[in-house]
mmCIF file of N, CA and C in Angstrom:
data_model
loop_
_atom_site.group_PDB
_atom_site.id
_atom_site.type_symbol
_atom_site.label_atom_id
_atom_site.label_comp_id
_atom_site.label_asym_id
_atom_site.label_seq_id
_atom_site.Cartn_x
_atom_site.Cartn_y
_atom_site.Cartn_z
ATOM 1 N N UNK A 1 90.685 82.111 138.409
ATOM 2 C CA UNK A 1 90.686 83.537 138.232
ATOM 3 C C UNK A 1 89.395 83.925 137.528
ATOM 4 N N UNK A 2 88.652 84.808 137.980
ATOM 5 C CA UNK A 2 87.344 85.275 137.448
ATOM 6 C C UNK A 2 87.969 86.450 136.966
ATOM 7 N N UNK A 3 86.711 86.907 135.850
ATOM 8 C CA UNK A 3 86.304 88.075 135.061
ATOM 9 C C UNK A 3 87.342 89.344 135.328
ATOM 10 N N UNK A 4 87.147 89.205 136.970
ATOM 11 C CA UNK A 4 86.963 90.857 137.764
ATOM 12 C C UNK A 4 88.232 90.701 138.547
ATOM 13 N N UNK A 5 89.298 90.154 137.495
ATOM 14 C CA UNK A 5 91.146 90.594 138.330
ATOM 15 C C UNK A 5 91.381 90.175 137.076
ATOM 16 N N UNK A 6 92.750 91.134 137.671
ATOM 17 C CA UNK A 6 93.535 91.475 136.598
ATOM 18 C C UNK A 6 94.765 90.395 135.818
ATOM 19 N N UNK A 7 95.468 90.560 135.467
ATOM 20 C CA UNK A 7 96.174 89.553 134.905
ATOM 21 C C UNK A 7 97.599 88.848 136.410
ATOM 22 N N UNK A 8 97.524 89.899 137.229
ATOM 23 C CA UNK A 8 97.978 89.119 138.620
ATOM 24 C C UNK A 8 97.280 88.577 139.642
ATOM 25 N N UNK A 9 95.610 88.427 139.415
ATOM 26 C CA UNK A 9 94.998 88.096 140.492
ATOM 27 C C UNK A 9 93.859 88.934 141.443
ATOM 28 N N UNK A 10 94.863 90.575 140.850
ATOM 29 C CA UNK A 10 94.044 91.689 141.592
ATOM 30 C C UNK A 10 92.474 91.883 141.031
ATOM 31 N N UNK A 11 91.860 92.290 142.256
ATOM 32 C CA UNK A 11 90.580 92.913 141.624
ATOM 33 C C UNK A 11 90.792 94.064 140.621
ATOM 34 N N UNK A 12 89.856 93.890 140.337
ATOM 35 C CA UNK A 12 89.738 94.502 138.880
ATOM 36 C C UNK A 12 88.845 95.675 138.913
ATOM 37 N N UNK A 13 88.955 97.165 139.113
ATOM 38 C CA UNK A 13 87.870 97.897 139.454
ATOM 39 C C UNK A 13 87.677 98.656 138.133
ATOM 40 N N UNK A 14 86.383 99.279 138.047
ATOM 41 C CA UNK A 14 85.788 100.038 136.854
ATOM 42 C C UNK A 14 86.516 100.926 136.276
ATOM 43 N N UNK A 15 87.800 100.905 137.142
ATOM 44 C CA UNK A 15 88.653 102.339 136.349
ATOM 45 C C UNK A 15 89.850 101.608 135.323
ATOM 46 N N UNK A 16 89.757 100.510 135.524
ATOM 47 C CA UNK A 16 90.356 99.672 134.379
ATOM 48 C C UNK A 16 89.944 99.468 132.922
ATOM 49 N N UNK A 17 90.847 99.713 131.590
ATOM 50 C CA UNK A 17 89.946 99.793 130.664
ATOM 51 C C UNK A 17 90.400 98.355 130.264
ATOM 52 N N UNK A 18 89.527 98.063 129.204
ATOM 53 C CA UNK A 18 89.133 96.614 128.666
ATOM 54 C C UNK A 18 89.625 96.969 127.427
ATOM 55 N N UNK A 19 90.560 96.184 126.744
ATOM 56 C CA UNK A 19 91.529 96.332 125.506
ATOM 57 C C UNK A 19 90.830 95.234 124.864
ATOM 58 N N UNK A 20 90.445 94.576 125.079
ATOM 59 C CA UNK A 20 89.556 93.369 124.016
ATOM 60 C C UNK A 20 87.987 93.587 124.558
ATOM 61 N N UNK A 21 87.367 93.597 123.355
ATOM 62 C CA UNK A 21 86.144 93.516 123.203
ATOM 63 C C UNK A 21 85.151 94.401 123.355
ATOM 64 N N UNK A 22 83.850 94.616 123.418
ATOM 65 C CA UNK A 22 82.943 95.741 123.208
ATOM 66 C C UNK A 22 82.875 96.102 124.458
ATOM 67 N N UNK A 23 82.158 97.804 124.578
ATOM 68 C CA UNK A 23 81.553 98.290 125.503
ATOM 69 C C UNK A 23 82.444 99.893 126.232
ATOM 70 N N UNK A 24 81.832 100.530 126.732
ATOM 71 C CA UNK A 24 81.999 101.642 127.070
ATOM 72 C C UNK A 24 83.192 102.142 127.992
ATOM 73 N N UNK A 25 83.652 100.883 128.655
ATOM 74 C CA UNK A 25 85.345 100.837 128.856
ATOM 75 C C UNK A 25 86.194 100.698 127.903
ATOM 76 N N UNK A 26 86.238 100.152 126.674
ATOM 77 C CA UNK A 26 87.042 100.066 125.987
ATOM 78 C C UNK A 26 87.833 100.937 126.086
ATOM 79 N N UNK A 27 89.370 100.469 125.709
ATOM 80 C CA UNK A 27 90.620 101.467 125.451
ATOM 81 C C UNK A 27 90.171 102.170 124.151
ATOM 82 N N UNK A 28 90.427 103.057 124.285
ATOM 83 C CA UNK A 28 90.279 103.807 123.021
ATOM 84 C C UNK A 28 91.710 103.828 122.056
ATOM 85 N N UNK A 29 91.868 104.402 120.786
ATOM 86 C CA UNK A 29 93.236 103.833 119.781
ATOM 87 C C UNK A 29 93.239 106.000 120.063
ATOM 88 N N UNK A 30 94.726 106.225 120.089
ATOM 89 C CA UNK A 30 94.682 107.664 120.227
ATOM 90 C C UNK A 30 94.645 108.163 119.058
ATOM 91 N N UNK A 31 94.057 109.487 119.067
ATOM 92 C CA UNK A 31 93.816 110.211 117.545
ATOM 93 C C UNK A 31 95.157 110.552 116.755
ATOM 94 N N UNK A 32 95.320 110.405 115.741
ATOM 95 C CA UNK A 32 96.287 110.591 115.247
ATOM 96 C C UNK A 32 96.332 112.822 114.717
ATOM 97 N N UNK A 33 97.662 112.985 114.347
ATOM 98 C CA UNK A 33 97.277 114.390 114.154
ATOM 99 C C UNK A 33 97.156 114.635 112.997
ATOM 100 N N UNK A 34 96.372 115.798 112.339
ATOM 101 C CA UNK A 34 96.239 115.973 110.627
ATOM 102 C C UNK A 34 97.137 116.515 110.292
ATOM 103 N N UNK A 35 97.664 115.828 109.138
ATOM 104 C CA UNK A 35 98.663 116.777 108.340
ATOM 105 C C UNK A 35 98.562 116.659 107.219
ATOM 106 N N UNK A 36 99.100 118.120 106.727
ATOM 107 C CA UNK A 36 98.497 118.973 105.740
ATOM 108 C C UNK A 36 99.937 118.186 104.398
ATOM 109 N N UNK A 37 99.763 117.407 104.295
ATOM 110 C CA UNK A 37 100.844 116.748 103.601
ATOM 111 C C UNK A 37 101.235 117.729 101.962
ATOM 112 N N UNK A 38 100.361 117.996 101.741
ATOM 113 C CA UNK A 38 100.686 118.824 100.387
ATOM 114 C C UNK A 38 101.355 120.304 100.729
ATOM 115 N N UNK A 39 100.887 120.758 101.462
ATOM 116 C CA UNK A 39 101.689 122.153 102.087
ATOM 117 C C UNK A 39 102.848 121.467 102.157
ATOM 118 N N UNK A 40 103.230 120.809 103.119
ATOM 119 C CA UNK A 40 104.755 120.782 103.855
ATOM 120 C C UNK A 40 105.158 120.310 102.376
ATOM 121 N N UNK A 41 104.917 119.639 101.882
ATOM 122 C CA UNK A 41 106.260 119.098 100.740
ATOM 123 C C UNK A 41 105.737 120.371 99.433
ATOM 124 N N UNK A 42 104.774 121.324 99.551
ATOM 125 C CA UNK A 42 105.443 122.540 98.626
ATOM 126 C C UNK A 42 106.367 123.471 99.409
ATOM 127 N N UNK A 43 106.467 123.564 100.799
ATOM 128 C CA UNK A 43 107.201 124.128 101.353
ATOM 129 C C UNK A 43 108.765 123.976 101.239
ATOM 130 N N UNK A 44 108.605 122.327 101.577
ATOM 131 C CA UNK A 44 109.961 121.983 100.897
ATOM 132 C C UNK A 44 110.437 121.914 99.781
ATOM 133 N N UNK A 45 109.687 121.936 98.732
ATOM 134 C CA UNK A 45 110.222 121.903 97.444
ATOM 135 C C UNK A 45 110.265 123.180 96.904
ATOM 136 N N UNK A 46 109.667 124.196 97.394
ATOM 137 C CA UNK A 46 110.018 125.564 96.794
ATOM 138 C C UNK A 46 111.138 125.996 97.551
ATOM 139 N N UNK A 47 111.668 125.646 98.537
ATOM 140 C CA UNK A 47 112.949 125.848 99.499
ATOM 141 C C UNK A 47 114.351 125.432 98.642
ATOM 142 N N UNK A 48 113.692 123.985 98.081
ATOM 143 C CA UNK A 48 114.898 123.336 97.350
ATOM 144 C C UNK A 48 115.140 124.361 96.205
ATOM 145 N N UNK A 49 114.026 124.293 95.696
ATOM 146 C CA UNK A 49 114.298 124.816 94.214
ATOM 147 C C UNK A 49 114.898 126.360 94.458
ATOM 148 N N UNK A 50 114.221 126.998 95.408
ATOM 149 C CA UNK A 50 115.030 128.437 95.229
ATOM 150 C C UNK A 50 116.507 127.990 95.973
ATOM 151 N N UNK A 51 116.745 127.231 97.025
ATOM 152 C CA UNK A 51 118.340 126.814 96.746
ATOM 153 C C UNK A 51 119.096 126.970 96.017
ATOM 154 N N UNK A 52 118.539 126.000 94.740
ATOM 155 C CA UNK A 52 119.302 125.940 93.690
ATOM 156 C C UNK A 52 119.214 127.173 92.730
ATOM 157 N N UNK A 53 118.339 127.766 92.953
ATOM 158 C CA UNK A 53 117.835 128.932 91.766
ATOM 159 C C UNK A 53 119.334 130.243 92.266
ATOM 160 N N UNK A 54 119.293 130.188 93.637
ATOM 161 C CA UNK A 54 120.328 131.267 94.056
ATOM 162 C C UNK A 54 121.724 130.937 94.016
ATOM 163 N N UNK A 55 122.035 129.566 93.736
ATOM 164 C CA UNK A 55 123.788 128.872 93.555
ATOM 165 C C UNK A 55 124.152 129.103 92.159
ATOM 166 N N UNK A 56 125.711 129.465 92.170
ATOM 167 C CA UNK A 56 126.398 129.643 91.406
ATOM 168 C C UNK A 56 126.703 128.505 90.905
ATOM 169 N N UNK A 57 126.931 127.152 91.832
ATOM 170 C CA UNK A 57 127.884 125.827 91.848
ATOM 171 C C UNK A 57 126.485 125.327 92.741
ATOM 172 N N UNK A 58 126.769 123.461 92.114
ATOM 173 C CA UNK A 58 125.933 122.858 92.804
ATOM 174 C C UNK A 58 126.164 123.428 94.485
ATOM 175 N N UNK A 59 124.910 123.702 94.677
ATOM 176 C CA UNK A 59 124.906 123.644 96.581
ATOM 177 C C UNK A 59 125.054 122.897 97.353
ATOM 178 N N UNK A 60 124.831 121.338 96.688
ATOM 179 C CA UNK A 60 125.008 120.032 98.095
ATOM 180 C C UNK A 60 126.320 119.414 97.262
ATOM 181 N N UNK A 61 126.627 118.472 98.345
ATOM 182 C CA UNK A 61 127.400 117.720 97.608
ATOM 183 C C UNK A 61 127.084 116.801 96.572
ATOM 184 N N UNK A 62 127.783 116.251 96.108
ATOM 185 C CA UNK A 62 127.277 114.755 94.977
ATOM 186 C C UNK A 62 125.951 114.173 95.386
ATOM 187 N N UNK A 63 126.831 113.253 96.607
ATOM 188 C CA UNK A 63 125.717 112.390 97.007
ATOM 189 C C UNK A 63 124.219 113.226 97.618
ATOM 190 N N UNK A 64 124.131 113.918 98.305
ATOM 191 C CA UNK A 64 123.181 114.784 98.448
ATOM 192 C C UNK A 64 122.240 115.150 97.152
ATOM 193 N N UNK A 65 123.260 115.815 96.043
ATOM 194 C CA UNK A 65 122.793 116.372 94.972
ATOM 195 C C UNK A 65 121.607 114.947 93.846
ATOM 196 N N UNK A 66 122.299 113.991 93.683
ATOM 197 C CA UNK A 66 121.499 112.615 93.522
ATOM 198 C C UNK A 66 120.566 112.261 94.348
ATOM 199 N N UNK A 67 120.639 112.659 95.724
ATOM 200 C CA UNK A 67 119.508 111.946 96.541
ATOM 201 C C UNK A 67 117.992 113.027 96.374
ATOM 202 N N UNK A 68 118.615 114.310 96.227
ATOM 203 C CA UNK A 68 117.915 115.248 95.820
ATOM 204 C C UNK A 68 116.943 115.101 94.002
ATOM 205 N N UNK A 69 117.757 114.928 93.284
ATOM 206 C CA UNK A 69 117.364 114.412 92.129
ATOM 207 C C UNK A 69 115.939 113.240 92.120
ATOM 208 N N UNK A 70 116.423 112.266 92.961
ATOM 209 C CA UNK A 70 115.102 111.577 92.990
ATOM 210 C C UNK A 70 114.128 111.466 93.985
ATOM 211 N N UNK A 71 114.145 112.227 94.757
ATOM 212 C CA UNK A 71 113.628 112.556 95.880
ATOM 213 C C UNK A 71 112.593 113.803 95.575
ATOM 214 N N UNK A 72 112.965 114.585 94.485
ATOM 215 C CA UNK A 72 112.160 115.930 94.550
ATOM 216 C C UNK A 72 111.151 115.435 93.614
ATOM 217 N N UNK A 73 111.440 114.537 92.589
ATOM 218 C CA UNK A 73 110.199 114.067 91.515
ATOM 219 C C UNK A 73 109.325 113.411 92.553
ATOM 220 N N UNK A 74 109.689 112.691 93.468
ATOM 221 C CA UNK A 74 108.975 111.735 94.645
ATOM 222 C C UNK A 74 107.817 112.406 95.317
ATOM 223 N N UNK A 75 108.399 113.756 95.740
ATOM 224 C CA UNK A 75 107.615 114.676 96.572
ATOM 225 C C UNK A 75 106.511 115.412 96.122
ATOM 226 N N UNK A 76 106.716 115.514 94.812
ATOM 227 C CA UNK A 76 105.850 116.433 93.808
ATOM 228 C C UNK A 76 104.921 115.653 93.468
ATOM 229 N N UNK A 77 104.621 114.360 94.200
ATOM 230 C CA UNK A 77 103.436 113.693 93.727
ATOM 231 C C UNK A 77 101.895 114.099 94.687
ATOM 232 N N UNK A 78 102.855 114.494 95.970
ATOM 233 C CA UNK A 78 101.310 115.239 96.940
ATOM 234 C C UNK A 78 100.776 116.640 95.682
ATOM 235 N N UNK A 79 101.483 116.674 94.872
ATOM 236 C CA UNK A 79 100.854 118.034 94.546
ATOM 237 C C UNK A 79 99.837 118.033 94.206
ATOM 238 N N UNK A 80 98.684 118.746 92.893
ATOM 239 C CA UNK A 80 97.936 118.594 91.799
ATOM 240 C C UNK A 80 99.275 118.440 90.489
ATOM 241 N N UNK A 81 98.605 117.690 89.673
ATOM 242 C CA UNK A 81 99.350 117.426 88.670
ATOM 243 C C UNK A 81 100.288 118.362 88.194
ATOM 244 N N UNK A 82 99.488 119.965 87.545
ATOM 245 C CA UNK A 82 99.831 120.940 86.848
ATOM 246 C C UNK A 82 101.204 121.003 87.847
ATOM 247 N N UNK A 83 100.930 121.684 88.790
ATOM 248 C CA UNK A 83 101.770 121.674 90.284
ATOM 249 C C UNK A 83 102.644 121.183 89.855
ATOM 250 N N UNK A 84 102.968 120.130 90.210
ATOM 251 C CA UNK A 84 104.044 119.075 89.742
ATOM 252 C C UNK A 84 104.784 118.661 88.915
ATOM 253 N N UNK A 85 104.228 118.829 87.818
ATOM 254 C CA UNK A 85 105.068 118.898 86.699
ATOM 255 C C UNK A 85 105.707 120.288 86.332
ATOM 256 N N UNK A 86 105.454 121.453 86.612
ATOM 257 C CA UNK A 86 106.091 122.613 86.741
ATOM 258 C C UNK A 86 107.180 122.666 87.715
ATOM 259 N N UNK A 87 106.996 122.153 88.770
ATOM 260 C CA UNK A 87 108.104 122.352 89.711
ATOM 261 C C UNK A 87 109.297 121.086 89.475
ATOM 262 N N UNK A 88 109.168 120.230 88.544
ATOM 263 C CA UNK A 88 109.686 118.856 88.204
ATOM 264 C C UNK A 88 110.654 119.546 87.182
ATOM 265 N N UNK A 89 110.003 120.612 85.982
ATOM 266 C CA UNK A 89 110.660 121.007 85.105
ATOM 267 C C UNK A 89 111.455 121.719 85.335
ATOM 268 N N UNK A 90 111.361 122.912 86.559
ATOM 269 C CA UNK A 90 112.218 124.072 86.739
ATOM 270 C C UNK A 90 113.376 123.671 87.699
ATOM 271 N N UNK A 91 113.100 122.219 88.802
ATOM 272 C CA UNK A 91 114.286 121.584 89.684
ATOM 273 C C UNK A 91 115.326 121.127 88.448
ATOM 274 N N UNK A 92 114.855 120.150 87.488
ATOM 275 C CA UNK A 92 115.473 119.757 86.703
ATOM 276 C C UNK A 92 116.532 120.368 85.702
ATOM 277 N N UNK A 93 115.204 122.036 85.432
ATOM 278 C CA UNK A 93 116.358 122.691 84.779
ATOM 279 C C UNK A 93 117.677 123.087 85.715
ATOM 280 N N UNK A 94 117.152 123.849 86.569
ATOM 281 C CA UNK A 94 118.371 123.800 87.603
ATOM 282 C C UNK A 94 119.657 123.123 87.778
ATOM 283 N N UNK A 95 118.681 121.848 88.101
ATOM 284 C CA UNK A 95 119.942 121.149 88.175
ATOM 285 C C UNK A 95 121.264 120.782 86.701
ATOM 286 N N UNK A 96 120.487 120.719 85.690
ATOM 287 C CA UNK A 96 121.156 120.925 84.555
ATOM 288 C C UNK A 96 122.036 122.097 84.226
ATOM 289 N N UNK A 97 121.443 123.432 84.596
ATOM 290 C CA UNK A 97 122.768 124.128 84.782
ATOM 291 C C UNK A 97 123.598 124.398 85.869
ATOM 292 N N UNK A 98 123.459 123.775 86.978
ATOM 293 C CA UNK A 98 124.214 123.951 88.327
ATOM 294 C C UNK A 98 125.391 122.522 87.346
ATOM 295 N N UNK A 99 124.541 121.759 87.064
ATOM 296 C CA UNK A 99 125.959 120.502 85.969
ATOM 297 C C UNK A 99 126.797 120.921 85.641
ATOM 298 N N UNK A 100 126.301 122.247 84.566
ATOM 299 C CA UNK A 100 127.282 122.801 83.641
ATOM 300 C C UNK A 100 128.500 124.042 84.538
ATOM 301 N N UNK A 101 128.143 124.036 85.218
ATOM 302 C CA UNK A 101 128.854 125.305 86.177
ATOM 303 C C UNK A 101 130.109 125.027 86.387
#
């Protein structure tokens, strides 16, 4: 089997790309898309927090309400610091009086 077929034998024509090694056929790796990672998780975390800001009684259940707990300190790390620790303090308070409710 030479160069110029493919992995069954076939010829091998120029419209085939070459996955190993250099040169202007190469497969290319596809672009990945940008994301704006700090937006979406203030999006979500100001969603959560006014959740909780508008409940009388915790809003999720238990298990939810715990997964939420450590999950929102998690998220607040795309922020800037200041960011983050403000929105860390006011989920928290929250959740401390949604406790007491």
């Amino acid at each position: 089997m030479s160069d110029a077929s493919d992995l069954f034998g076939r010829p091998a024509g120029p419209d085939q790309f070459n996955l190993f090694g250099d040169g202007s056929d190469r497969l290319q790796a596809p672009a990945r898309p940008v994301v704006d990672h700090p937006a979406r998780a203030r999006a979500k975390l100001t969603a959560l927090l006014e959740t909780a800001r508008a409940a009388r009684s915790m809003p999720w259940p238990e298990r939810d309400a715990r997964m939420w707990q450590t999950v929102f300190p998690q998220m607040t790390n795309w922020l800037p610091d200041e960011e983050a620790e403000q929105l860390r303090f006011e989920f928290q308070r929250e959740i401390e009086r949604l406790k007491a409710a």
